[in-house]
Tab-separated table of C-alpha atoms and ligand atoms in Angstrom:
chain	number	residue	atom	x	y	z
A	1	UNK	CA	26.386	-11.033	0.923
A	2	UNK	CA	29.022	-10.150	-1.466
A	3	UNK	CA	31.121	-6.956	-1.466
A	4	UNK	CA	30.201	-6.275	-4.924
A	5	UNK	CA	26.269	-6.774	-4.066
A	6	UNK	CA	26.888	-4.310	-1.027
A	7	UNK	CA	28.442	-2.058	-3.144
A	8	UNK	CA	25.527	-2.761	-5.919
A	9	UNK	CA	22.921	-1.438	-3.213
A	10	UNK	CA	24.516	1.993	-2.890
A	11	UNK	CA	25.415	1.856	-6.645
A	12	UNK	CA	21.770	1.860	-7.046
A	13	UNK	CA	20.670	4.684	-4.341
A	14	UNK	CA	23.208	6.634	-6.102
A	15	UNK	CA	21.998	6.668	-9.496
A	16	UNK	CA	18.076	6.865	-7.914
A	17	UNK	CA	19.276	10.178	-6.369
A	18	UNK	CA	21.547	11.303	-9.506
A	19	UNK	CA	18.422	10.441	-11.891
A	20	UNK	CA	15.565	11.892	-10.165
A	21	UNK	CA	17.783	14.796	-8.414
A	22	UNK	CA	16.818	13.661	-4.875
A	23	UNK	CA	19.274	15.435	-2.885
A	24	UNK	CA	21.571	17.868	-3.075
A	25	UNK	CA	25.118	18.083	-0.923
A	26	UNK	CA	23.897	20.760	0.944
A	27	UNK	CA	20.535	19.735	1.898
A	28	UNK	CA	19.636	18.798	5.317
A	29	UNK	CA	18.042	15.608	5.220
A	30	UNK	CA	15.644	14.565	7.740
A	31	UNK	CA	15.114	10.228	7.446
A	32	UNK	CA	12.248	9.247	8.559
A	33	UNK	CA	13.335	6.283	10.931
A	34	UNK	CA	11.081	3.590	11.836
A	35	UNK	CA	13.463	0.688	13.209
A	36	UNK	CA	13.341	-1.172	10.587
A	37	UNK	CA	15.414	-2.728	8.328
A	38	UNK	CA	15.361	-0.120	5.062
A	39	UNK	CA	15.081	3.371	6.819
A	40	UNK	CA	17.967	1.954	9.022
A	41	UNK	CA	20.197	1.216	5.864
A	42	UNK	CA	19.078	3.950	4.260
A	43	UNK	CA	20.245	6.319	6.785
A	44	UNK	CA	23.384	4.498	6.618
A	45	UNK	CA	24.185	4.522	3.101
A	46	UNK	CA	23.432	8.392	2.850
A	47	UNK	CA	25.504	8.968	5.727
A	48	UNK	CA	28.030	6.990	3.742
A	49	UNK	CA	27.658	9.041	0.602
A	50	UNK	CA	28.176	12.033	2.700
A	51	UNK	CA	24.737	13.507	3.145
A	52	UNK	CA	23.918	15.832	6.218
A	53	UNK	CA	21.782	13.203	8.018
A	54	UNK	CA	19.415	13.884	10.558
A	55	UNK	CA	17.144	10.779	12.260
A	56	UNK	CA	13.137	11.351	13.226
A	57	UNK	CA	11.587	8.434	14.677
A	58	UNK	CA	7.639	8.929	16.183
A	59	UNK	CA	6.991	6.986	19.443
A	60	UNK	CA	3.796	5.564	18.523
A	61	UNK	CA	3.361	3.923	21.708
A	62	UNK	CA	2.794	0.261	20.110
A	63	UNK	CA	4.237	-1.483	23.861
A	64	UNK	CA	7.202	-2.881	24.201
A	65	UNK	CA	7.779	-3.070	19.868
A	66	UNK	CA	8.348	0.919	20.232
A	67	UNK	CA	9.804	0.887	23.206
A	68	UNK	CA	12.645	-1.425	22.108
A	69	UNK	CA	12.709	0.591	18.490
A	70	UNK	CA	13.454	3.684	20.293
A	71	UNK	CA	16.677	1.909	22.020
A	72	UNK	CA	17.674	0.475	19.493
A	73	UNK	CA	17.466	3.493	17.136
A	74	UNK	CA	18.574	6.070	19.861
A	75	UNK	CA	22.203	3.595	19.914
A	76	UNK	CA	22.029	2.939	16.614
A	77	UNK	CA	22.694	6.830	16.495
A	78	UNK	CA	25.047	6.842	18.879
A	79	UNK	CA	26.985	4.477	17.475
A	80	UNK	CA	26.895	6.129	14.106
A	81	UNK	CA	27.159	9.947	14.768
A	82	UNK	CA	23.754	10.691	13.493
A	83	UNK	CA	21.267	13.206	15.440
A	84	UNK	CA	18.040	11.930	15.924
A	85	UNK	CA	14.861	13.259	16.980
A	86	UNK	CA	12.362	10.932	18.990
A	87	UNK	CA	8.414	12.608	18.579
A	88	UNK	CA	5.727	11.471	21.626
A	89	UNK	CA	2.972	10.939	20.104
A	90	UNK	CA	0.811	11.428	23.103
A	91	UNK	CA	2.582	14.428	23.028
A	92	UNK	CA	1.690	15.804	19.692
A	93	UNK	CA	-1.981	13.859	19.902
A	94	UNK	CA	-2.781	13.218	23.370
A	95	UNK	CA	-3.514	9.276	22.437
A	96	UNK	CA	-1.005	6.336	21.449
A	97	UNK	CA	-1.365	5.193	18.003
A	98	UNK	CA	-3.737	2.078	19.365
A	99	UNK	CA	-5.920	4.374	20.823
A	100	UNK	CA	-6.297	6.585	17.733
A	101	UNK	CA	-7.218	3.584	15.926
A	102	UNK	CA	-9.349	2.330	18.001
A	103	UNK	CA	-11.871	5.425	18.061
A	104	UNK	CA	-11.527	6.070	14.127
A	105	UNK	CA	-12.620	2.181	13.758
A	106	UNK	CA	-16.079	3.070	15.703
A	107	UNK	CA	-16.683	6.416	15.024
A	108	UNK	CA	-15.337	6.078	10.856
A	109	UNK	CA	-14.818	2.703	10.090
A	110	UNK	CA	-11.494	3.285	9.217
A	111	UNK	CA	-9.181	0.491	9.296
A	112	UNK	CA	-5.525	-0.924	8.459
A	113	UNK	CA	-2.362	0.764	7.832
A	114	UNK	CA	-4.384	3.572	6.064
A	115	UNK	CA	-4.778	5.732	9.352
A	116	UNK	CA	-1.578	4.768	10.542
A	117	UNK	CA	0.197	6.156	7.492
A	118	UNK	CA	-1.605	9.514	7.203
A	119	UNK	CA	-1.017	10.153	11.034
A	120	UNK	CA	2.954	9.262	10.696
A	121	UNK	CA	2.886	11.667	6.970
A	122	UNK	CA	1.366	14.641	8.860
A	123	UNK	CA	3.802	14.345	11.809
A	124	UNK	CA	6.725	13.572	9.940
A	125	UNK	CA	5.746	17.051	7.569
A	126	UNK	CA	5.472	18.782	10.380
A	127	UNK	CA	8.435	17.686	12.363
A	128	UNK	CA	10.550	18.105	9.318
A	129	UNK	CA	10.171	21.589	8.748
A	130	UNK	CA	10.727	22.333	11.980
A	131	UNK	CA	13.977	21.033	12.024
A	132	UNK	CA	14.925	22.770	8.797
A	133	UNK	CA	14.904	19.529	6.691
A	134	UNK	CA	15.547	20.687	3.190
A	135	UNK	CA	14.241	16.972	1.913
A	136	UNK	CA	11.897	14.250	3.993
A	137	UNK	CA	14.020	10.706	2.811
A	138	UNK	CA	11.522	7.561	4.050
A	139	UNK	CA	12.586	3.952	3.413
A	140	UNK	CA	10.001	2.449	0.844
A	141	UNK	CA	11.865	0.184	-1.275
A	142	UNK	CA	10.387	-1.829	-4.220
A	143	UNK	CA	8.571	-3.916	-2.842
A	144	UNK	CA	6.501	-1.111	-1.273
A	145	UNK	CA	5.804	0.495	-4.906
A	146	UNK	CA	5.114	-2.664	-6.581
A	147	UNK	CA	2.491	-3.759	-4.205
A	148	UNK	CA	1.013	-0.168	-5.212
A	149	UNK	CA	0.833	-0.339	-8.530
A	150	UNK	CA	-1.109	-3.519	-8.174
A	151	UNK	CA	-2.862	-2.634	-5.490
A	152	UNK	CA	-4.028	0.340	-7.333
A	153	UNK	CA	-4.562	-1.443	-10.369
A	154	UNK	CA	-7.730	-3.776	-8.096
A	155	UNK	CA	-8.860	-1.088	-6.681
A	156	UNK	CA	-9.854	-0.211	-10.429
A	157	UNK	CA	-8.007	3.219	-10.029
A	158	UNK	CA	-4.504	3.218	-11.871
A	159	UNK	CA	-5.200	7.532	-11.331
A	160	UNK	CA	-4.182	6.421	-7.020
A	161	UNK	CA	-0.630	6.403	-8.579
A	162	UNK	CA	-0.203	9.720	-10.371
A	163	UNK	CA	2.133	10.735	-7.764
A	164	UNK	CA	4.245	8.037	-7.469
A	165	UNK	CA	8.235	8.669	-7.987
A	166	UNK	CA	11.384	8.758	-5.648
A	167	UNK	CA	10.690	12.116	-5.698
A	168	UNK	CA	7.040	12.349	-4.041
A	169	UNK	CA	4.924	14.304	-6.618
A	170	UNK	CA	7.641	14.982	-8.783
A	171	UNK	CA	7.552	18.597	-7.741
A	172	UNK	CA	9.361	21.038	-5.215
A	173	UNK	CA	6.970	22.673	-3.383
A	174	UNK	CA	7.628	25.876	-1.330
A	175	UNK	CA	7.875	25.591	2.423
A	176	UNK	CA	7.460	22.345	2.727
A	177	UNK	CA	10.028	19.740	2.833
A	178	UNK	CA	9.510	17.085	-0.607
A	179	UNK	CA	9.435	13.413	0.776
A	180	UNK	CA	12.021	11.501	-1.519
A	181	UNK	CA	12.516	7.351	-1.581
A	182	UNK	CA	16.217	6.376	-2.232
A	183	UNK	CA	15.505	2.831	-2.183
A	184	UNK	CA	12.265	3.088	-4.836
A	185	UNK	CA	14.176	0.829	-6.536
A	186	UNK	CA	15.931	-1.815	-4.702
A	187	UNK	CA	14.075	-5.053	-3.597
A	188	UNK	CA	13.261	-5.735	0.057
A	189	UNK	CA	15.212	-9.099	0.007
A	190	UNK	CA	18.527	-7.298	-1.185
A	191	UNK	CA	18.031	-4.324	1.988
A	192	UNK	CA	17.761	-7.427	4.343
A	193	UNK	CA	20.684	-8.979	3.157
A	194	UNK	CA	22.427	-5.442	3.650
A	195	UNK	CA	21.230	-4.719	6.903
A	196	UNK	CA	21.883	-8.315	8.464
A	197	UNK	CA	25.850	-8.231	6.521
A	198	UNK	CA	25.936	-4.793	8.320
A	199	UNK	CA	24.667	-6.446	11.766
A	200	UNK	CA	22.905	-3.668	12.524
A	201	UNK	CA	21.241	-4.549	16.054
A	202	UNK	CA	17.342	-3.621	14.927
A	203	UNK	CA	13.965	-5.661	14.653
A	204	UNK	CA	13.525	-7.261	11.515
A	205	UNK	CA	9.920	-7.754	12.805
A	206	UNK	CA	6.752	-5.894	10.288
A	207	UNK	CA	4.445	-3.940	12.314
A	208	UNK	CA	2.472	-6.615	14.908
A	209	UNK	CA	-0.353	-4.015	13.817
A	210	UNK	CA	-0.313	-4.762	10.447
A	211	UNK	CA	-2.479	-7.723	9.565
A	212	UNK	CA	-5.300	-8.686	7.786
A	213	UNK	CA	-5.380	-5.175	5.844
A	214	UNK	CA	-5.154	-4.968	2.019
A	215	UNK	CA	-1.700	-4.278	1.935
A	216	UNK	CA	-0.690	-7.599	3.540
A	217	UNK	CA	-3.000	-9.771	1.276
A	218	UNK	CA	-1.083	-8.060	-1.675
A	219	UNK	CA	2.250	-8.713	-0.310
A	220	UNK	CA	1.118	-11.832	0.336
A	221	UNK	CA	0.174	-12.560	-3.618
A	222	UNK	CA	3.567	-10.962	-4.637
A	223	UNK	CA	5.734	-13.261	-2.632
A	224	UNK	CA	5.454	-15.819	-5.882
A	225	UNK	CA	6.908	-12.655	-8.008
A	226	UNK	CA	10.307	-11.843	-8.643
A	227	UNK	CA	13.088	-9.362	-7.857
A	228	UNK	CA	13.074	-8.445	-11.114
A	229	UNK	CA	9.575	-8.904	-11.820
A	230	UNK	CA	8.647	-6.452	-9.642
A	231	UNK	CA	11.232	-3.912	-10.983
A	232	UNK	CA	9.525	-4.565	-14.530
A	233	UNK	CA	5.789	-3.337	-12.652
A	234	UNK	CA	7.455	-0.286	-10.970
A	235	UNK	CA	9.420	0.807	-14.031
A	236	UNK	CA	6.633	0.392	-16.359
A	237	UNK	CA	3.718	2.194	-13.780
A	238	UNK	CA	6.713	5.142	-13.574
A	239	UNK	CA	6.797	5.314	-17.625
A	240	UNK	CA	2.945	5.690	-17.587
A	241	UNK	CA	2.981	8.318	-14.671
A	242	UNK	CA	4.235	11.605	-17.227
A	243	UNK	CA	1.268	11.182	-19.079
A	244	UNK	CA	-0.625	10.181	-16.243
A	245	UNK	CA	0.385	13.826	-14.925
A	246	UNK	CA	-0.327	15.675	-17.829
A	247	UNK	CA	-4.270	14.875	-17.997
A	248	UNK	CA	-4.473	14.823	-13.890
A	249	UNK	CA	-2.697	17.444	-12.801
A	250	UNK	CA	-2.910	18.136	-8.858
A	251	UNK	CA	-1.048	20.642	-7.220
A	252	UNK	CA	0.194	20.720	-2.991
A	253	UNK	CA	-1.317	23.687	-1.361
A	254	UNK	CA	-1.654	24.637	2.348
A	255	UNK	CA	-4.095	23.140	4.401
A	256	UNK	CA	-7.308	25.609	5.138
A	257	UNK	CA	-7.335	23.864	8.921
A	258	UNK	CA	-3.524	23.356	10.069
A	259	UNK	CA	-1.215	24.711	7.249
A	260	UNK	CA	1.025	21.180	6.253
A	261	UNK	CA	0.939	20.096	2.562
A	262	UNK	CA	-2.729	19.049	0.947
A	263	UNK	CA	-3.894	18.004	-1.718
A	264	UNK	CA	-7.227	19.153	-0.975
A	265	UNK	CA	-8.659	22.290	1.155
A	266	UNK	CA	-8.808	20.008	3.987
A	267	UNK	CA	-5.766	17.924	4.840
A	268	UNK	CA	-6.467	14.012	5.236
A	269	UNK	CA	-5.023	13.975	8.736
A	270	UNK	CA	-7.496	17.413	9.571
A	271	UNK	CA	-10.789	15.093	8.025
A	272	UNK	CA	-9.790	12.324	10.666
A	273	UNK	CA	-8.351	13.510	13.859
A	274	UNK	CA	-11.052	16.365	13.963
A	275	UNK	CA	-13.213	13.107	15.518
A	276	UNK	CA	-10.382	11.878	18.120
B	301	LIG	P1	5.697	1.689	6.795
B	301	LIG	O1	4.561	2.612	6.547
B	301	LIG	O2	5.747	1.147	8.189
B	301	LIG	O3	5.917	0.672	5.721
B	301	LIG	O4	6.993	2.622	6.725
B	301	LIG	C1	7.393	3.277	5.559
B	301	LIG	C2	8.424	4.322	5.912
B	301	LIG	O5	7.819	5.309	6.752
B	301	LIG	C3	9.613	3.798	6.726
B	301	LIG	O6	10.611	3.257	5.900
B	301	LIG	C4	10.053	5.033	7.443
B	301	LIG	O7	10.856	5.850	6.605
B	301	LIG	C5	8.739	5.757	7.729
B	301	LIG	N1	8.214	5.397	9.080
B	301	LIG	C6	7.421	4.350	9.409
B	301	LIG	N2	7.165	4.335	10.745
B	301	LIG	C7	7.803	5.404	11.274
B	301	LIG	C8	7.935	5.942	12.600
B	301	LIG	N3	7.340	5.359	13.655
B	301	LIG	N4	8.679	7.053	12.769
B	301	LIG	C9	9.272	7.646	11.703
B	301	LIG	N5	9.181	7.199	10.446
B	301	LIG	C10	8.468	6.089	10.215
B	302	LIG	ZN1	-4.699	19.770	7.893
């Protein structure tokens, strides 16, 4: 990859974060880490920019894929001068992440990367504030928000995106720290180029847990779309969302059963761990 195109990358997480005021210079900002490919870069590039970086990765006890994440990450750090948090989550749940799945599948029938993502959100909340994160920065890149708006769009509710924007919810909310997405707009294929010019010594594997779930089907339909394609689907859903806002408004409040950000009484994560 180019220079230039490097350059073009952080160009673009730049202007994200000038547009949508992401971050400030003086925030503390916790990145969620997974191992992979875009909360690795994006780490990096806000480290370049000259952000106060802090890593938190959750141990979700997936075998050896987490185990060899953690290294990974925990040198990656090292070798970058980045503090970084590891969270157990047998620790914080009692169960591994297959576990939790397993008993939500036959007690709920929940399946896929749905569970998955409203365990790691709760967590991630939770573990932010404690470490005084002024901001929550996750790696979802375009791909991610395309494969939204379309999944949305067959699920026959558009109203599943009204909170979709770098800035999660568009709004600041008090005591909590707002989850922001740097890389909203920059394709998946352009953060793998980065991350392999970079060598950075990760897995470029996806989850071995995600398959056969919604999500992948989608991504699997999008693969004939373009880069810019998909930036035409995620710029026009974000025109739509203002207005989408104004007749739907929903506010974050506190929890009624642990206290993290809701936007019901009840917390999703509280309506399905209360049967682990
Ligand atoms: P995914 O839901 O796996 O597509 O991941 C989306 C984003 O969530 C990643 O880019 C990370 O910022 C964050 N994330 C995913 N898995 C973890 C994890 N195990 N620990 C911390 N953050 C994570
Ligand atoms: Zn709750």
């Amino acid at each position: 990859m180019s220079e230039e195109s490097l350059k073009g990358i952080e160009k673009q997480v730049e202007k994200t974060i000038r547009e949508y005021k992401l971050l400030r210079k003086s925030d503390k900002v916790v990145v969620a880490l997974s191992g992979g490919k875009d909360s690795t870069s994006v780490i990096y590039i806000l480290k370049k920019l000259g952000y106060d970086v802090h890593g938190l990765l959750i141990d979700l006890y997936l075998g050896e894929w987490s185990k060899i994440h953690n290294e990974k990450m925990t040198a990656f750090c090292e070798t970058n001068d980045i503090p970084l948090t590891i969270v157990d989550l047998k620790k914080e749940l009692g169960q591994g992440i297959c576990f939790i799945k397993a008993v939500l599948k036959k007690q709920k029938n929940l399946t896929g990367c749905t569970v998955c993502g409203i365990i790691k959100r709760w967590i991630l909340n939770k573990w932010a504030k404690k470490l005084g994160a002024d901001k929550l920065v996750t790696g979802h890149n375009l791909d991610d928000e395309a494969q939204n708006v379309l999944m949305n769009f067959l699920k026959g509710n558009v109203l599943l995106g009204v909170n979709s924007s770098p800035a999660t919810g568009g709004v600041e909310v008090e005591g909590f720290a707002q989850r922001v997405k740097p890389l909203f707009f920059v394709p998946e294929s352009e953060i793998m180029k980065y991350a392999k010019s970079h060598n950075f010594d990760i897995l470029y594997d996806k989850c071995p847990c995600a398959f056969g779930t919604y999500r992948v089907e989608t991504r699997g339909w999008m693969n004939d779309i373009s880069d810019s394609q998909k930036l035409k689907i995620v710029e026009g859903f974000q025109e739509l969302v203002p207005s989408l806002r104004k007749e739907n408004k929903t506010s974050v409040v506190k929890c009624k059963s642990c206290g993290e950000p809701s936007r019901s009484e009840v917390c999703n994560f509280c309506k399905i761990v209360s049967n682990i």
